[in-house]
Amino acid sequence: MNEDIRNIKSPSRSPQRVRNYNILREILLGFIVLSILNMAISYLFYTPKMHHIAAENRELVLKYELLEERIRSMQSKVAEIQHRDRHVYRSLFSVDTLNIAGVYTPYPKSKYAELQNDEYSALMTSTWLSLDALTRQTYAASVSMDELQVLAKNKESMASAIPAIWPIDRTKLKAFYAFGVRKKHPIYKTRRMHKGVDMSTNYGVPVYATGDGVVEKTEQGKRRRGYGRQILINHSFGYKTRYAHLLKMFVKEGDIVKRGQLIGEVGSTGGSTGPHLHYEVIYLGRNVNPVNYFNRNMTSDEYRQLMENTKYNTDLEIVEN
């Protein structure tokens, strides 16, 4: 009898499970349909979420544009500082423009590679390029100003140390050969940099130190090659001067010299075919044009006449390395 009762009750459970299954299926189907509809609406229509994202993007673009404008403003201010540095401050201290090798070399493109796949890559890359350029520009200006600060503290001693006179008596000058690249070297027949100026004159003409300093090196040199007998003076503040092809030297390494002191005589030693002085001015390890320093104790007419008489050709009677 108990078994009959169980047989009677069991069929009533099956319809309940079916109903539960149908309800669950309808819920799942409804969720899927709603998801598809949501995706379709999001794709086809402008939803509040999309509106919010677009607003954020516009705000981001505006911030980048404001940042670029700020960078341009800062670049202009730094450029103004650099202009005063080159044309005012350094003129007051009679020093050359600071040259930092590679400081303005752009970073490799690989640095910005991660930005290339973004919708706003052009805007972001442009901004980063400007920001990096400003960083390099600011660094160069900062180093230069640090140097000027040191020069200001030592202005008196620096004034007597910087090369500022002619190394020979100008009235003894016969010919003057320029600083710069020679299209064809007279001996080596190749394009070479002429690191100083050549002053053609007579044997034995006195050679003077052009600024206070310490004799860093004296050399007898090689026969028919190079600078021959030469003197290198360290003037501090980044300046050195070289006096080459000398007949005689009256100083030795370690000697302290004063501007205008007799240090040697003009000769034709080393790679030279006639008596002359090869004179160099070296600033921070880089050769600069000595004429810029002669200008300091010359009138405008004297300077113009020197430039008119300067020889730039390569067919020189005077030859050095």
mmCIF file of C-alpha atoms in Angstrom:
data_model
loop_
_atom_site.group_PDB
_atom_site.id
_atom_site.type_symbol
_atom_site.label_atom_id
_atom_site.label_comp_id
_atom_site.label_asym_id
_atom_site.label_seq_id
_atom_site.Cartn_x
_atom_site.Cartn_y
_atom_site.Cartn_z
ATOM 1 C CA MET A 1 0.000 0.000 0.000
ATOM 2 C CA ASN A 2 2.866 2.371 0.781
ATOM 3 C CA GLU A 3 4.293 1.636 -2.595
ATOM 4 C CA ASP A 4 1.033 2.563 -4.242
ATOM 5 C CA ILE A 5 1.005 5.873 -2.395
ATOM 6 C CA ARG A 6 4.547 6.692 -3.620
ATOM 7 C CA ASN A 7 3.482 5.856 -7.153
ATOM 8 C CA ILE A 8 0.598 8.264 -6.870
ATOM 9 C CA LYS A 9 2.701 11.197 -5.484
ATOM 10 C CA SER A 10 5.720 10.897 -7.797
ATOM 11 C CA PRO A 11 4.026 12.108 -10.986
ATOM 12 C CA SER A 12 3.166 15.410 -9.267
ATOM 13 C CA ARG A 13 6.928 16.229 -8.858
ATOM 14 C CA SER A 14 7.802 16.047 -12.536
ATOM 15 C CA PRO A 15 5.610 18.958 -13.680
ATOM 16 C CA GLN A 16 7.142 21.150 -10.944
ATOM 17 C CA ARG A 17 10.665 20.508 -12.192
ATOM 18 C CA VAL A 18 9.573 21.225 -15.725
ATOM 19 C CA ARG A 19 8.052 24.522 -14.668
ATOM 20 C CA ASN A 20 11.244 25.473 -12.820
ATOM 21 C CA TYR A 21 13.304 24.573 -15.861
ATOM 22 C CA ASN A 22 11.078 26.631 -18.138
ATOM 23 C CA ILE A 23 11.299 29.637 -15.833
ATOM 24 C CA LEU A 24 15.099 29.405 -15.691
ATOM 25 C CA ARG A 25 15.306 29.049 -19.451
ATOM 26 C CA GLU A 26 13.122 32.091 -19.970
ATOM 27 C CA ILE A 27 15.285 34.113 -17.590
ATOM 28 C CA LEU A 28 18.461 33.094 -19.418
ATOM 29 C CA LEU A 29 16.950 33.778 -22.809
ATOM 30 C CA GLY A 30 15.768 37.165 -21.589
ATOM 31 C CA PHE A 31 19.223 38.014 -20.284
ATOM 32 C CA ILE A 32 20.806 37.018 -23.589
ATOM 33 C CA VAL A 33 18.285 39.050 -25.572
ATOM 34 C CA LEU A 34 18.779 42.054 -23.333
ATOM 35 C CA SER A 35 22.574 41.762 -23.691
ATOM 36 C CA ILE A 36 22.304 41.610 -27.460
ATOM 37 C CA LEU A 37 19.939 44.566 -27.476
ATOM 38 C CA ASN A 38 22.274 46.513 -25.199
ATOM 39 C CA MET A 39 25.204 45.820 -27.506
ATOM 40 C CA ALA A 40 23.181 46.791 -30.555
ATOM 41 C CA ILE A 41 21.960 49.985 -28.941
ATOM 42 C CA SER A 42 25.466 50.839 -27.766
ATOM 43 C CA TYR A 43 26.784 50.294 -31.270
ATOM 44 C CA LEU A 44 24.007 52.050 -33.133
ATOM 45 C CA PHE A 45 22.978 54.794 -30.726
ATOM 46 C CA TYR A 46 24.762 57.433 -28.587
ATOM 47 C CA THR A 47 24.340 56.147 -25.028
ATOM 48 C CA PRO A 48 24.950 58.085 -21.791
ATOM 49 C CA LYS A 49 28.083 56.016 -21.212
ATOM 50 C CA MET A 50 29.414 56.911 -24.626
ATOM 51 C CA HIS A 51 28.558 60.525 -23.984
ATOM 52 C CA HIS A 52 30.567 60.393 -20.754
ATOM 53 C CA ILE A 53 33.567 58.791 -22.510
ATOM 54 C CA ALA A 54 33.458 61.367 -25.318
ATOM 55 C CA ALA A 55 33.353 64.165 -22.768
ATOM 56 C CA GLU A 56 36.412 62.721 -21.024
ATOM 57 C CA ASN A 57 38.247 62.476 -24.361
ATOM 58 C CA ARG A 58 37.451 66.100 -25.199
ATOM 59 C CA GLU A 59 38.718 67.151 -21.791
ATOM 60 C CA LEU A 60 41.905 65.132 -22.325
ATOM 61 C CA VAL A 61 42.519 66.738 -25.734
ATOM 62 C CA LEU A 62 41.963 70.172 -24.201
ATOM 63 C CA LYS A 63 44.496 69.417 -21.458
ATOM 64 C CA TYR A 64 47.071 68.340 -24.050
ATOM 65 C CA GLU A 65 46.472 71.517 -26.035
ATOM 66 C CA LEU A 66 46.879 73.619 -22.889
ATOM 67 C CA LEU A 67 50.048 71.701 -22.046
ATOM 68 C CA GLU A 68 51.480 72.338 -25.529
ATOM 69 C CA GLU A 69 50.681 76.037 -25.159
ATOM 70 C CA ARG A 70 52.428 76.082 -21.769
ATOM 71 C CA ILE A 71 55.457 74.302 -23.266
ATOM 72 C CA ARG A 72 55.659 76.822 -26.133
ATOM 73 C CA SER A 73 55.492 79.660 -23.602
ATOM 74 C CA MET A 74 58.297 78.116 -21.543
ATOM 75 C CA GLN A 75 60.400 77.519 -24.667
ATOM 76 C CA SER A 76 60.024 81.183 -25.551
ATOM 77 C CA LYS A 77 61.157 82.243 -22.066
ATOM 78 C CA VAL A 78 64.151 79.888 -22.073
ATOM 79 C CA ALA A 79 65.087 81.097 -25.578
ATOM 80 C CA GLU A 80 65.025 84.668 -24.265
ATOM 81 C CA ILE A 81 67.327 83.678 -21.382
ATOM 82 C CA GLN A 82 69.681 81.961 -23.830
ATOM 83 C CA HIS A 83 69.724 85.053 -26.056
ATOM 84 C CA ARG A 84 70.724 87.244 -23.110
ATOM 85 C CA ASP A 85 73.252 84.607 -22.087
ATOM 86 C CA ARG A 86 74.942 84.619 -25.513
ATOM 87 C CA HIS A 87 74.693 88.295 -26.434
ATOM 88 C CA VAL A 88 74.757 90.099 -23.091
ATOM 89 C CA TYR A 89 76.110 88.097 -20.149
ATOM 90 C CA ARG A 90 78.890 86.324 -22.031
ATOM 91 C CA SER A 91 79.866 89.528 -23.789
ATOM 92 C CA LEU A 92 80.259 91.189 -20.399
ATOM 93 C CA PHE A 93 82.551 88.397 -19.266
ATOM 94 C CA SER A 94 84.251 88.120 -22.683
ATOM 95 C CA VAL A 95 83.646 84.379 -22.955
ATOM 96 C CA ASP A 96 82.454 82.185 -25.793
ATOM 97 C CA THR A 97 79.028 80.594 -26.032
ATOM 98 C CA LEU A 98 78.855 77.330 -24.120
ATOM 99 C CA ASN A 99 78.751 74.306 -26.407
ATOM 100 C CA ILE A 100 77.486 71.019 -24.897
ATOM 101 C CA ALA A 101 77.971 68.215 -27.397
ATOM 102 C CA GLY A 102 74.760 66.367 -28.232
ATOM 103 C CA VAL A 103 72.525 68.368 -25.897
ATOM 104 C CA TYR A 104 70.071 69.204 -28.702
ATOM 105 C CA THR A 105 70.129 65.754 -30.314
ATOM 106 C CA PRO A 106 66.529 64.404 -30.356
ATOM 107 C CA TYR A 107 65.707 61.188 -28.543
ATOM 108 C CA PRO A 108 65.284 58.060 -30.713
ATOM 109 C CA LYS A 109 61.826 57.412 -32.161
ATOM 110 C CA SER A 110 61.657 54.162 -30.200
ATOM 111 C CA LYS A 111 60.978 56.222 -27.062
ATOM 112 C CA TYR A 112 57.556 57.149 -28.452
ATOM 113 C CA ALA A 113 56.731 53.787 -30.037
ATOM 114 C CA GLU A 114 54.114 52.911 -27.397
ATOM 115 C CA LEU A 115 52.026 55.916 -28.415
ATOM 116 C CA GLN A 116 51.701 54.970 -32.078
ATOM 117 C CA ASN A 117 48.628 52.690 -31.794
ATOM 118 C CA ASP A 118 46.475 55.180 -29.926
ATOM 119 C CA GLU A 119 43.720 57.242 -31.531
ATOM 120 C CA TYR A 120 45.416 60.391 -30.250
ATOM 121 C CA SER A 121 48.985 59.284 -30.962
ATOM 122 C CA ALA A 122 49.810 62.320 -33.136
ATOM 123 C CA LEU A 123 48.770 64.744 -30.394
ATOM 124 C CA MET A 124 50.549 62.854 -27.610
ATOM 125 C CA THR A 125 53.748 62.308 -29.623
ATOM 126 C CA SER A 126 53.895 65.973 -30.618
ATOM 127 C CA THR A 127 53.486 67.041 -26.995
ATOM 128 C CA TRP A 128 56.173 64.674 -25.748
ATOM 129 C CA LEU A 129 58.582 65.810 -28.461
ATOM 130 C CA SER A 130 58.070 69.435 -27.411
ATOM 131 C CA LEU A 131 58.440 68.583 -23.732
ATOM 132 C CA ASP A 132 61.662 66.636 -24.299
ATOM 133 C CA ALA A 133 63.074 69.474 -26.416
ATOM 134 C CA LEU A 134 62.240 71.940 -23.640
ATOM 135 C CA THR A 135 64.007 69.684 -21.134
ATOM 136 C CA ARG A 136 67.207 69.697 -23.203
ATOM 137 C CA GLN A 137 66.956 73.444 -23.801
ATOM 138 C CA THR A 138 66.479 74.101 -20.066
ATOM 139 C CA TYR A 139 69.411 71.865 -19.171
ATOM 140 C CA ALA A 140 71.743 73.742 -21.536
ATOM 141 C CA ALA A 141 70.596 77.103 -20.162
ATOM 142 C CA SER A 142 71.045 75.875 -16.583
ATOM 143 C CA VAL A 143 74.614 74.668 -17.180
ATOM 144 C CA SER A 144 75.483 77.946 -18.889
ATOM 145 C CA MET A 145 74.058 80.032 -16.054
ATOM 146 C CA ASP A 146 75.970 77.942 -13.499
ATOM 147 C CA GLU A 147 79.167 78.718 -15.408
ATOM 148 C CA LEU A 148 78.340 82.428 -15.545
ATOM 149 C CA GLN A 149 77.778 82.421 -11.785
ATOM 150 C CA VAL A 150 81.295 81.076 -11.272
ATOM 151 C CA LEU A 151 82.694 83.629 -13.720
ATOM 152 C CA ALA A 152 80.945 86.457 -11.876
ATOM 153 C CA LYS A 153 82.650 85.454 -8.623
ATOM 154 C CA ASN A 154 86.050 85.405 -10.354
ATOM 155 C CA LYS A 155 85.572 88.319 -12.746
ATOM 156 C CA GLU A 156 88.752 90.175 -11.773
ATOM 157 C CA SER A 157 91.116 87.236 -12.192
ATOM 158 C CA MET A 158 89.222 86.060 -15.275
ATOM 159 C CA ALA A 159 89.616 89.455 -16.954
ATOM 160 C CA SER A 160 93.400 89.074 -16.961
ATOM 161 C CA ALA A 161 93.331 85.382 -17.869
ATOM 162 C CA ILE A 162 91.219 85.416 -21.038
ATOM 163 C CA PRO A 163 93.335 85.744 -24.247
ATOM 164 C CA ALA A 164 92.847 89.365 -25.238
ATOM 165 C CA ILE A 165 95.952 90.698 -27.006
ATOM 166 C CA TRP A 166 97.942 89.889 -30.128
ATOM 167 C CA PRO A 167 100.699 87.311 -29.576
ATOM 168 C CA ILE A 168 103.074 89.315 -31.807
ATOM 169 C CA ASP A 169 103.593 92.968 -32.658
ATOM 170 C CA ARG A 170 101.005 93.734 -35.339
ATOM 171 C CA THR A 171 103.399 96.086 -37.113
ATOM 172 C CA LYS A 172 105.622 93.054 -37.860
ATOM 173 C CA LEU A 173 102.778 91.140 -39.555
ATOM 174 C CA LYS A 174 103.277 90.319 -43.251
ATOM 175 C CA ALA A 175 100.310 88.054 -43.952
ATOM 176 C CA PHE A 176 97.421 86.574 -42.001
ATOM 177 C CA TYR A 177 95.828 83.180 -42.715
ATOM 178 C CA ALA A 178 92.347 82.405 -41.463
ATOM 179 C CA PHE A 179 90.836 79.930 -39.021
ATOM 180 C CA GLY A 180 88.505 77.303 -40.496
ATOM 181 C CA VAL A 181 88.257 74.405 -42.911
ATOM 182 C CA ARG A 182 90.758 74.311 -45.762
ATOM 183 C CA LYS A 183 89.291 72.935 -48.948
ATOM 184 C CA LYS A 184 92.630 71.387 -49.828
ATOM 185 C CA HIS A 185 95.541 71.041 -47.417
ATOM 186 C CA PRO A 186 98.829 72.154 -49.058
ATOM 187 C CA ILE A 187 100.762 69.068 -47.924
ATOM 188 C CA TYR A 188 98.191 66.325 -47.453
ATOM 189 C CA LYS A 189 95.970 67.416 -50.363
ATOM 190 C CA THR A 190 92.839 66.720 -48.327
ATOM 191 C CA ARG A 191 90.105 68.805 -46.704
ATOM 192 C CA ARG A 192 91.297 69.658 -43.188
ATOM 193 C CA MET A 193 90.387 71.921 -40.336
ATOM 194 C CA HIS A 194 92.828 74.773 -39.672
ATOM 195 C CA LYS A 195 92.527 75.030 -35.899
ATOM 196 C CA GLY A 196 94.146 78.435 -35.487
ATOM 197 C CA VAL A 197 95.471 81.422 -37.413
ATOM 198 C CA ASP A 198 98.872 81.816 -39.074
ATOM 199 C CA MET A 199 100.805 85.082 -38.752
ATOM 200 C CA SER A 200 103.541 85.386 -41.326
ATOM 201 C CA THR A 201 106.471 87.491 -40.097
ATOM 202 C CA ASN A 202 110.269 87.409 -39.731
ATOM 203 C CA TYR A 203 112.433 84.966 -37.816
ATOM 204 C CA GLY A 204 113.004 85.961 -34.209
ATOM 205 C CA VAL A 205 109.986 88.239 -33.819
ATOM 206 C CA PRO A 206 108.969 88.142 -30.101
ATOM 207 C CA VAL A 207 105.955 86.032 -29.097
ATOM 208 C CA TYR A 208 103.916 87.098 -26.060
ATOM 209 C CA ALA A 209 101.452 85.309 -23.780
ATOM 210 C CA THR A 210 97.975 86.640 -24.538
ATOM 211 C CA GLY A 211 96.632 86.105 -21.016
ATOM 212 C CA ASP A 212 97.673 85.124 -17.486
ATOM 213 C CA GLY A 213 98.105 81.403 -16.977
ATOM 214 C CA VAL A 214 100.352 78.423 -16.365
ATOM 215 C CA VAL A 215 102.500 76.738 -19.010
ATOM 216 C CA GLU A 216 100.862 73.349 -19.397
ATOM 217 C CA LYS A 217 103.198 71.912 -22.026
ATOM 218 C CA THR A 218 106.293 72.723 -24.076
ATOM 219 C CA GLU A 219 107.407 70.518 -26.957
ATOM 220 C CA GLN A 220 110.357 70.379 -29.317
ATOM 221 C CA GLY A 221 108.180 68.607 -31.895
ATOM 222 C CA LYS A 222 109.095 66.615 -34.986
ATOM 223 C CA ARG A 223 111.212 67.633 -37.929
ATOM 224 C CA ARG A 224 109.105 68.813 -40.891
ATOM 225 C CA ARG A 225 105.853 67.638 -39.306
ATOM 226 C CA GLY A 226 103.347 68.896 -36.788
ATOM 227 C CA TYR A 227 103.605 72.000 -34.650
ATOM 228 C CA GLY A 228 107.374 71.928 -34.170
ATOM 229 C CA ARG A 229 108.459 73.812 -31.056
ATOM 230 C CA GLN A 230 105.284 74.800 -29.263
ATOM 231 C CA ILE A 231 103.973 76.204 -25.982
ATOM 232 C CA LEU A 232 100.522 75.415 -24.551
ATOM 233 C CA ILE A 233 99.272 77.767 -21.821
ATOM 234 C CA ASN A 234 96.334 76.981 -19.530
ATOM 235 C CA HIS A 235 94.550 80.219 -18.599
ATOM 236 C CA SER A 236 91.850 78.538 -16.460
ATOM 237 C CA PHE A 237 88.143 79.381 -16.939
ATOM 238 C CA GLY A 238 88.148 76.858 -19.797
ATOM 239 C CA TYR A 239 90.743 78.706 -21.931
ATOM 240 C CA LYS A 240 94.041 77.521 -23.378
ATOM 241 C CA THR A 241 96.307 79.004 -26.056
ATOM 242 C CA ARG A 242 98.875 77.351 -28.319
ATOM 243 C CA TYR A 243 101.953 79.021 -29.884
ATOM 244 C CA ALA A 244 103.575 76.809 -32.526
ATOM 245 C CA HIS A 245 106.505 76.616 -35.004
ATOM 246 C CA LEU A 246 108.683 78.626 -32.590
ATOM 247 C CA LEU A 247 112.383 79.282 -33.060
ATOM 248 C CA LYS A 248 113.018 79.629 -29.319
ATOM 249 C CA MET A 249 111.043 79.030 -26.119
ATOM 250 C CA PHE A 250 111.731 81.051 -22.975
ATOM 251 C CA VAL A 251 109.387 79.219 -20.586
ATOM 252 C CA LYS A 252 109.033 75.666 -19.344
ATOM 253 C CA GLU A 253 106.183 73.493 -18.068
ATOM 254 C CA GLY A 254 104.744 74.753 -14.785
ATOM 255 C CA ASP A 255 105.878 78.361 -15.233
ATOM 256 C CA ILE A 256 103.368 81.064 -14.290
ATOM 257 C CA VAL A 257 103.082 83.673 -17.044
ATOM 258 C CA LYS A 258 101.405 87.066 -17.272
ATOM 259 C CA ARG A 259 99.646 88.686 -20.203
ATOM 260 C CA GLY A 260 102.214 90.370 -22.444
ATOM 261 C CA GLN A 261 105.138 88.316 -21.104
ATOM 262 C CA LEU A 262 107.763 87.247 -23.657
ATOM 263 C CA ILE A 263 107.566 83.462 -24.036
ATOM 264 C CA GLY A 264 109.320 82.728 -27.351
ATOM 265 C CA GLU A 265 110.386 83.792 -30.825
ATOM 266 C CA VAL A 266 108.833 83.178 -34.228
ATOM 267 C CA GLY A 267 110.415 80.372 -36.237
ATOM 268 C CA SER A 268 109.646 77.753 -38.857
ATOM 269 C CA THR A 269 110.000 74.447 -37.005
ATOM 270 C CA GLY A 270 107.833 71.379 -37.653
ATOM 271 C CA GLY A 271 105.550 71.292 -40.693
ATOM 272 C CA SER A 272 106.359 74.765 -41.973
ATOM 273 C CA THR A 273 108.118 76.246 -44.994
ATOM 274 C CA GLY A 274 108.471 79.817 -43.766
ATOM 275 C CA PRO A 275 108.700 81.840 -40.559
ATOM 276 C CA HIS A 276 105.303 82.347 -38.946
ATOM 277 C CA LEU A 277 103.392 81.868 -35.705
ATOM 278 C CA HIS A 278 100.553 79.376 -35.601
ATOM 279 C CA TYR A 279 98.270 80.589 -32.800
ATOM 280 C CA GLU A 280 95.240 78.800 -31.341
ATOM 281 C CA VAL A 281 92.594 79.669 -28.776
ATOM 282 C CA ILE A 282 90.935 76.633 -27.179
ATOM 283 C CA TYR A 283 87.762 76.998 -25.120
ATOM 284 C CA LEU A 284 86.355 74.024 -23.167
ATOM 285 C CA GLY A 285 88.398 71.676 -25.333
ATOM 286 C CA ARG A 286 87.144 73.148 -28.614
ATOM 287 C CA ASN A 287 89.162 75.345 -30.963
ATOM 288 C CA VAL A 288 87.566 78.760 -31.513
ATOM 289 C CA ASN A 289 88.436 81.599 -33.863
ATOM 290 C CA PRO A 290 91.265 83.700 -32.345
ATOM 291 C CA VAL A 291 90.158 86.700 -34.414
ATOM 292 C CA ASN A 292 87.214 87.101 -32.030
ATOM 293 C CA TYR A 293 89.759 87.905 -29.313
ATOM 294 C CA PHE A 294 91.971 90.192 -31.377
ATOM 295 C CA ASN A 295 88.884 92.326 -31.913
ATOM 296 C CA ARG A 296 88.970 93.329 -28.261
ATOM 297 C CA ASN A 297 91.977 95.588 -28.551
ATOM 298 C CA MET A 298 91.404 96.807 -32.115
ATOM 299 C CA THR A 299 89.411 99.669 -33.546
ATOM 300 C CA SER A 300 86.617 98.912 -36.015
ATOM 301 C CA ASP A 301 88.774 100.172 -38.899
ATOM 302 C CA GLU A 302 91.731 98.005 -37.847
ATOM 303 C CA TYR A 303 89.512 94.957 -37.541
ATOM 304 C CA ARG A 304 87.912 95.556 -40.953
ATOM 305 C CA GLN A 305 91.312 96.004 -42.572
ATOM 306 C CA LEU A 306 92.548 92.750 -41.017
ATOM 307 C CA MET A 307 89.545 90.892 -42.398
ATOM 308 C CA GLU A 308 90.094 92.372 -45.841
ATOM 309 C CA ASN A 309 93.722 91.249 -45.826
ATOM 310 C CA THR A 310 93.024 87.797 -44.396
ATOM 311 C CA LYS A 311 93.958 84.989 -46.771
ATOM 312 C CA TYR A 312 91.442 82.179 -47.157
ATOM 313 C CA ASN A 313 92.986 80.322 -50.085
ATOM 314 C CA THR A 314 94.767 76.999 -49.754
ATOM 315 C CA ASP A 315 97.868 77.846 -51.808
ATOM 316 C CA LEU A 316 99.868 78.814 -48.718
ATOM 317 C CA GLU A 317 103.550 79.499 -48.455
ATOM 318 C CA ILE A 318 103.167 78.636 -44.780
ATOM 319 C CA VAL A 319 102.329 75.047 -44.009
ATOM 320 C CA GLU A 320 101.600 73.258 -40.767
ATOM 321 C CA ASN A 321 99.741 70.145 -39.660
#
